[in-house]
Amino acid sequence: FGVEDMLHETKDTTFMASLLYYFGVRTLNGVTPYGERILTIPNLVVRKLYVERLQEMLLPDVNKDEMLRAARTFYSTGDMQPLCEFIEERFSVFDNRDYRWSNELTIKTAFLVALFNDAFYIMDSETALERDYADMTMIIRPDMRKYQLLDLLIEFKFLSLKDLSLSG
C-alpha cells in the first residue's frame, strides 16, 4: 500500500478490504459458502472510531453537550422524548429526497450515533433474544453498575408517510 498504489490503483472491493484489514479496522471472521472472506469490526476501539466518524458526518455542527444531556436523560430515566426531539431537530443532513430511501436502519443509525457510549454500555445491534432479535441493546458494563444507569432495549419501527393517515 505505497503512495503510488493509493493514488493510481483501482479502488475495488478487494483493494479496500485488504486496506482495511492491513490497517486493523477490519479483521477476518470466517468465509462464506462460496469461499469469500468475511470481515468484521475487530474490537470496541475500532467500533468507537466508526461511530465517531458517523457523528462527524451526520452531526457536523451539533452542540455535543446538548446531545449528551438528551442521552443522559435516556440512560438514567428511560425517557426517550428529549432524545427524539434532539434527533428530529438536528438530523438535517438528509434532504427531502433522501426520505424515500429511509428505513428502520436509518433511524437506528441516528439513535446509535446520538447514544453511543462504550464507557458505560456494551452496545449491540440485532442482539439474539430467544427466538427473536432486538434492534438495539445497551447493557451496562459490569464495572458501571454502581451508577444510576438503566439497561436499555430499543425496538424501532419505521412507518412511511403513505402508511400514516395524517390530518392538519
PDB file of N, CA and C in Angstrom, residues 34-79:
ATOM      1  N   TYR A  34     -19.231 -19.623  -0.433  1.00  0.00           N
ATOM      2  CA  TYR A  34     -18.570 -19.518  -1.733  1.00  0.00           C
ATOM      3  C   TYR A  34     -17.069 -19.272  -1.595  1.00  0.00           C
ATOM      4  N   GLY A  35     -16.552 -19.371  -0.379  1.00  0.00           N
ATOM      5  CA  GLY A  35     -15.126 -19.214  -0.157  1.00  0.00           C
ATOM      6  C   GLY A  35     -14.642 -17.781  -0.056  1.00  0.00           C
ATOM      7  N   GLU A  36     -15.551 -16.819   0.010  1.00  0.00           N
ATOM      8  CA  GLU A  36     -15.160 -15.421   0.155  1.00  0.00           C
ATOM      9  C   GLU A  36     -14.933 -15.113   1.630  1.00  0.00           C
ATOM     10  N   ARG A  37     -13.937 -14.311   1.910  1.00  0.00           N
ATOM     11  CA  ARG A  37     -13.627 -13.966   3.296  1.00  0.00           C
ATOM     12  C   ARG A  37     -14.662 -12.995   3.855  1.00  0.00           C
ATOM     13  N   ILE A  38     -15.002 -13.204   5.125  1.00  0.00           N
ATOM     14  CA  ILE A  38     -15.914 -12.314   5.831  1.00  0.00           C
ATOM     15  C   ILE A  38     -15.079 -11.448   6.767  1.00  0.00           C
ATOM     16  N   LEU A  39     -15.248 -10.134   6.655  1.00  0.00           N
ATOM     17  CA  LEU A  39     -14.530  -9.212   7.521  1.00  0.00           C
ATOM     18  C   LEU A  39     -15.504  -8.589   8.516  1.00  0.00           C
ATOM     19  N   THR A  40     -15.016  -8.319   9.714  1.00  0.00           N
ATOM     20  CA  THR A  40     -15.841  -7.707  10.748  1.00  0.00           C
ATOM     21  C   THR A  40     -15.040  -6.656  11.499  1.00  0.00           C
ATOM     22  N   ILE A  41     -15.731  -5.832  12.272  1.00  0.00           N
ATOM     23  CA  ILE A  41     -15.057  -4.845  13.113  1.00  0.00           C
ATOM     24  C   ILE A  41     -14.351  -5.614  14.237  1.00  0.00           C
ATOM     25  N   PRO A  42     -13.051  -5.392  14.429  1.00  0.00           N
ATOM     26  CA  PRO A  42     -12.276  -6.246  15.335  1.00  0.00           C
ATOM     27  C   PRO A  42     -12.503  -6.027  16.829  1.00  0.00           C
ATOM     28  N   ASN A  43     -12.833  -4.799  17.248  1.00  0.00           N
ATOM     29  CA  ASN A  43     -12.934  -4.556  18.689  1.00  0.00           C
ATOM     30  C   ASN A  43     -13.697  -3.263  18.959  1.00  0.00           C
ATOM     31  N   LEU A  44     -13.907  -2.986  20.244  1.00  0.00           N
ATOM     32  CA  LEU A  44     -14.686  -1.809  20.632  1.00  0.00           C
ATOM     33  C   LEU A  44     -13.993  -0.500  20.294  1.00  0.00           C
ATOM     34  N   VAL A  45     -12.671  -0.484  20.303  1.00  0.00           N
ATOM     35  CA  VAL A  45     -11.941   0.751  19.977  1.00  0.00           C
ATOM     36  C   VAL A  45     -12.228   1.153  18.536  1.00  0.00           C
ATOM     37  N   VAL A  46     -12.160   0.211  17.624  1.00  0.00           N
ATOM     38  CA  VAL A  46     -12.422   0.498  16.212  1.00  0.00           C
ATOM     39  C   VAL A  46     -13.899   0.810  16.010  1.00  0.00           C
ATOM     40  N   ARG A  47     -14.795   0.103  16.719  1.00  0.00           N
ATOM     41  CA  ARG A  47     -16.223   0.399  16.618  1.00  0.00           C
ATOM     42  C   ARG A  47     -16.482   1.849  17.015  1.00  0.00           C
ATOM     43  N   LYS A  48     -15.813   2.305  18.081  1.00  0.00           N
ATOM     44  CA  LYS A  48     -15.975   3.695  18.521  1.00  0.00           C
ATOM     45  C   LYS A  48     -15.477   4.657  17.445  1.00  0.00           C
ATOM     46  N   LEU A  49     -14.376   4.327  16.767  1.00  0.00           N
ATOM     47  CA  LEU A  49     -13.879   5.174  15.682  1.00  0.00           C
ATOM     48  C   LEU A  49     -14.907   5.303  14.567  1.00  0.00           C
ATOM     49  N   TYR A  50     -15.584   4.197  14.226  1.00  0.00           N
ATOM     50  CA  TYR A  50     -16.631   4.235  13.204  1.00  0.00           C
ATOM     51  C   TYR A  50     -17.770   5.157  13.645  1.00  0.00           C
ATOM     52  N   VAL A  51     -18.215   5.022  14.884  1.00  0.00           N
ATOM     53  CA  VAL A  51     -19.324   5.840  15.375  1.00  0.00           C
ATOM     54  C   VAL A  51     -18.930   7.309  15.441  1.00  0.00           C
ATOM     55  N   GLU A  52     -17.710   7.597  15.896  1.00  0.00           N
ATOM     56  CA  GLU A  52     -17.267   8.995  15.943  1.00  0.00           C
ATOM     57  C   GLU A  52     -17.221   9.602  14.545  1.00  0.00           C
ATOM     58  N   ARG A  53     -16.824   8.821  13.561  1.00  0.00           N
ATOM     59  CA  ARG A  53     -16.806   9.318  12.177  1.00  0.00           C
ATOM     60  C   ARG A  53     -18.230   9.583  11.685  1.00  0.00           C
ATOM     61  N   LEU A  54     -19.151   8.692  12.027  1.00  0.00           N
ATOM     62  CA  LEU A  54     -20.555   8.914  11.671  1.00  0.00           C
ATOM     63  C   LEU A  54     -21.081  10.188  12.332  1.00  0.00           C
ATOM     64  N   GLN A  55     -20.709  10.420  13.602  1.00  0.00           N
ATOM     65  CA  GLN A  55     -21.128  11.646  14.282  1.00  0.00           C
ATOM     66  C   GLN A  55     -20.624  12.872  13.536  1.00  0.00           C
ATOM     67  N   GLU A  56     -19.370  12.850  13.110  1.00  0.00           N
ATOM     68  CA  GLU A  56     -18.805  13.980  12.373  1.00  0.00           C
ATOM     69  C   GLU A  56     -19.535  14.212  11.052  1.00  0.00           C
ATOM     70  N   MET A  57     -19.890  13.115  10.367  1.00  0.00           N
ATOM     71  CA  MET A  57     -20.552  13.237   9.079  1.00  0.00           C
ATOM     72  C   MET A  57     -22.005  13.676   9.212  1.00  0.00           C
ATOM     73  N   LEU A  58     -22.729  13.089  10.169  1.00  0.00           N
ATOM     74  CA  LEU A  58     -24.160  13.331  10.281  1.00  0.00           C
ATOM     75  C   LEU A  58     -24.507  14.538  11.140  1.00  0.00           C
ATOM     76  N   LEU A  59     -23.618  14.883  12.073  1.00  0.00           N
ATOM     77  CA  LEU A  59     -23.900  15.981  13.000  1.00  0.00           C
ATOM     78  C   LEU A  59     -22.712  16.938  13.087  1.00  0.00           C
ATOM     79  N   PRO A  60     -22.319  17.537  11.977  1.00  0.00           N
ATOM     80  CA  PRO A  60     -21.103  18.354  11.989  1.00  0.00           C
ATOM     81  C   PRO A  60     -21.178  19.603  12.866  1.00  0.00           C
ATOM     82  N   ASP A  61     -22.332  20.231  12.976  1.00  0.00           N
ATOM     83  CA  ASP A  61     -22.447  21.493  13.704  1.00  0.00           C
ATOM     84  C   ASP A  61     -23.292  21.384  14.961  1.00  0.00           C
ATOM     85  N   VAL A  62     -23.432  20.190  15.496  1.00  0.00           N
ATOM     86  CA  VAL A  62     -24.298  19.992  16.647  1.00  0.00           C
ATOM     87  C   VAL A  62     -23.542  20.257  17.942  1.00  0.00           C
ATOM     88  N   ASN A  63     -24.239  20.869  18.885  1.00  0.00           N
ATOM     89  CA  ASN A  63     -23.706  21.086  20.218  1.00  0.00           C
ATOM     90  C   ASN A  63     -23.658  19.725  20.926  1.00  0.00           C
ATOM     91  N   LYS A  64     -22.472  19.196  21.126  1.00  0.00           N
ATOM     92  CA  LYS A  64     -22.310  17.855  21.708  1.00  0.00           C
ATOM     93  C   LYS A  64     -22.829  17.793  23.137  1.00  0.00           C
ATOM     94  N   ASP A  65     -22.753  18.903  23.881  1.00  0.00           N
ATOM     95  CA  ASP A  65     -23.269  18.924  25.255  1.00  0.00           C
ATOM     96  C   ASP A  65     -24.775  18.716  25.270  1.00  0.00           C
ATOM     97  N   GLU A  66     -25.460  19.324  24.311  1.00  0.00           N
ATOM     98  CA  GLU A  66     -26.912  19.167  24.214  1.00  0.00           C
ATOM     99  C   GLU A  66     -27.269  17.710  23.890  1.00  0.00           C
ATOM    100  N   MET A  67     -26.496  17.094  22.996  1.00  0.00           N
ATOM    101  CA  MET A  67     -26.727  15.699  22.652  1.00  0.00           C
ATOM    102  C   MET A  67     -26.467  14.812  23.871  1.00  0.00           C
ATOM    103  N   LEU A  68     -25.417  15.107  24.612  1.00  0.00           N
ATOM    104  CA  LEU A  68     -25.079  14.333  25.805  1.00  0.00           C
ATOM    105  C   LEU A  68     -26.165  14.460  26.873  1.00  0.00           C
ATOM    106  N   ARG A  69     -26.735  15.652  27.039  1.00  0.00           N
ATOM    107  CA  ARG A  69     -27.823  15.842  28.015  1.00  0.00           C
ATOM    108  C   ARG A  69     -29.033  14.979  27.649  1.00  0.00           C
ATOM    109  N   ALA A  70     -29.393  14.980  26.384  1.00  0.00           N
ATOM    110  CA  ALA A  70     -30.533  14.166  25.940  1.00  0.00           C
ATOM    111  C   ALA A  70     -30.243  12.680  26.146  1.00  0.00           C
ATOM    112  N   ALA A  71     -29.017  12.270  25.834  1.00  0.00           N
ATOM    113  CA  ALA A  71     -28.633  10.864  26.012  1.00  0.00           C
ATOM    114  C   ALA A  71     -28.621  10.489  27.495  1.00  0.00           C
ATOM    115  N   ARG A  72     -28.085  11.352  28.342  1.00  0.00           N
ATOM    116  CA  ARG A  72     -28.035  11.061  29.791  1.00  0.00           C
ATOM    117  C   ARG A  72     -29.425  10.913  30.380  1.00  0.00           C
ATOM    118  N   THR A  73     -30.347  11.735  29.934  1.00  0.00           N
ATOM    119  CA  THR A  73     -31.734  11.604  30.407  1.00  0.00           C
ATOM    120  C   THR A  73     -32.250  10.216  30.068  1.00  0.00           C
ATOM    121  N   PHE A  74     -31.979   9.775  28.859  1.00  0.00           N
ATOM    122  CA  PHE A  74     -32.424   8.444  28.445  1.00  0.00           C
ATOM    123  C   PHE A  74     -31.702   7.347  29.233  1.00  0.00           C
ATOM    124  N   TYR A  75     -30.373   7.469  29.417  1.00  0.00           N
ATOM    125  CA  TYR A  75     -29.609   6.464  30.166  1.00  0.00           C
ATOM    126  C   TYR A  75     -30.161   6.255  31.572  1.00  0.00           C
ATOM    127  N   SER A  76     -30.552   7.352  32.234  1.00  0.00           N
ATOM    128  CA  SER A  76     -30.895   7.261  33.654  1.00  0.00           C
ATOM    129  C   SER A  76     -32.390   7.127  33.932  1.00  0.00           C
ATOM    130  N   THR A  77     -33.252   7.576  33.002  1.00  0.00           N
ATOM    131  CA  THR A  77     -34.692   7.529  33.268  1.00  0.00           C
ATOM    132  C   THR A  77     -35.461   6.674  32.266  1.00  0.00           C
ATOM    133  N   GLY A  78     -34.882   6.448  31.098  1.00  0.00           N
ATOM    134  CA  GLY A  78     -35.600   5.741  30.049  1.00  0.00           C
ATOM    135  C   GLY A  78     -36.531   6.643  29.264  1.00  0.00           C
ATOM    136  N   ASP A  79     -36.561   7.936  29.618  1.00  0.00           N
ATOM    137  CA  ASP A  79     -37.405   8.898  28.910  1.00  0.00           C
ATOM    138  C   ASP A  79     -36.760   9.227  27.572  1.00  0.00           C
TER     139      ASP A  79
END
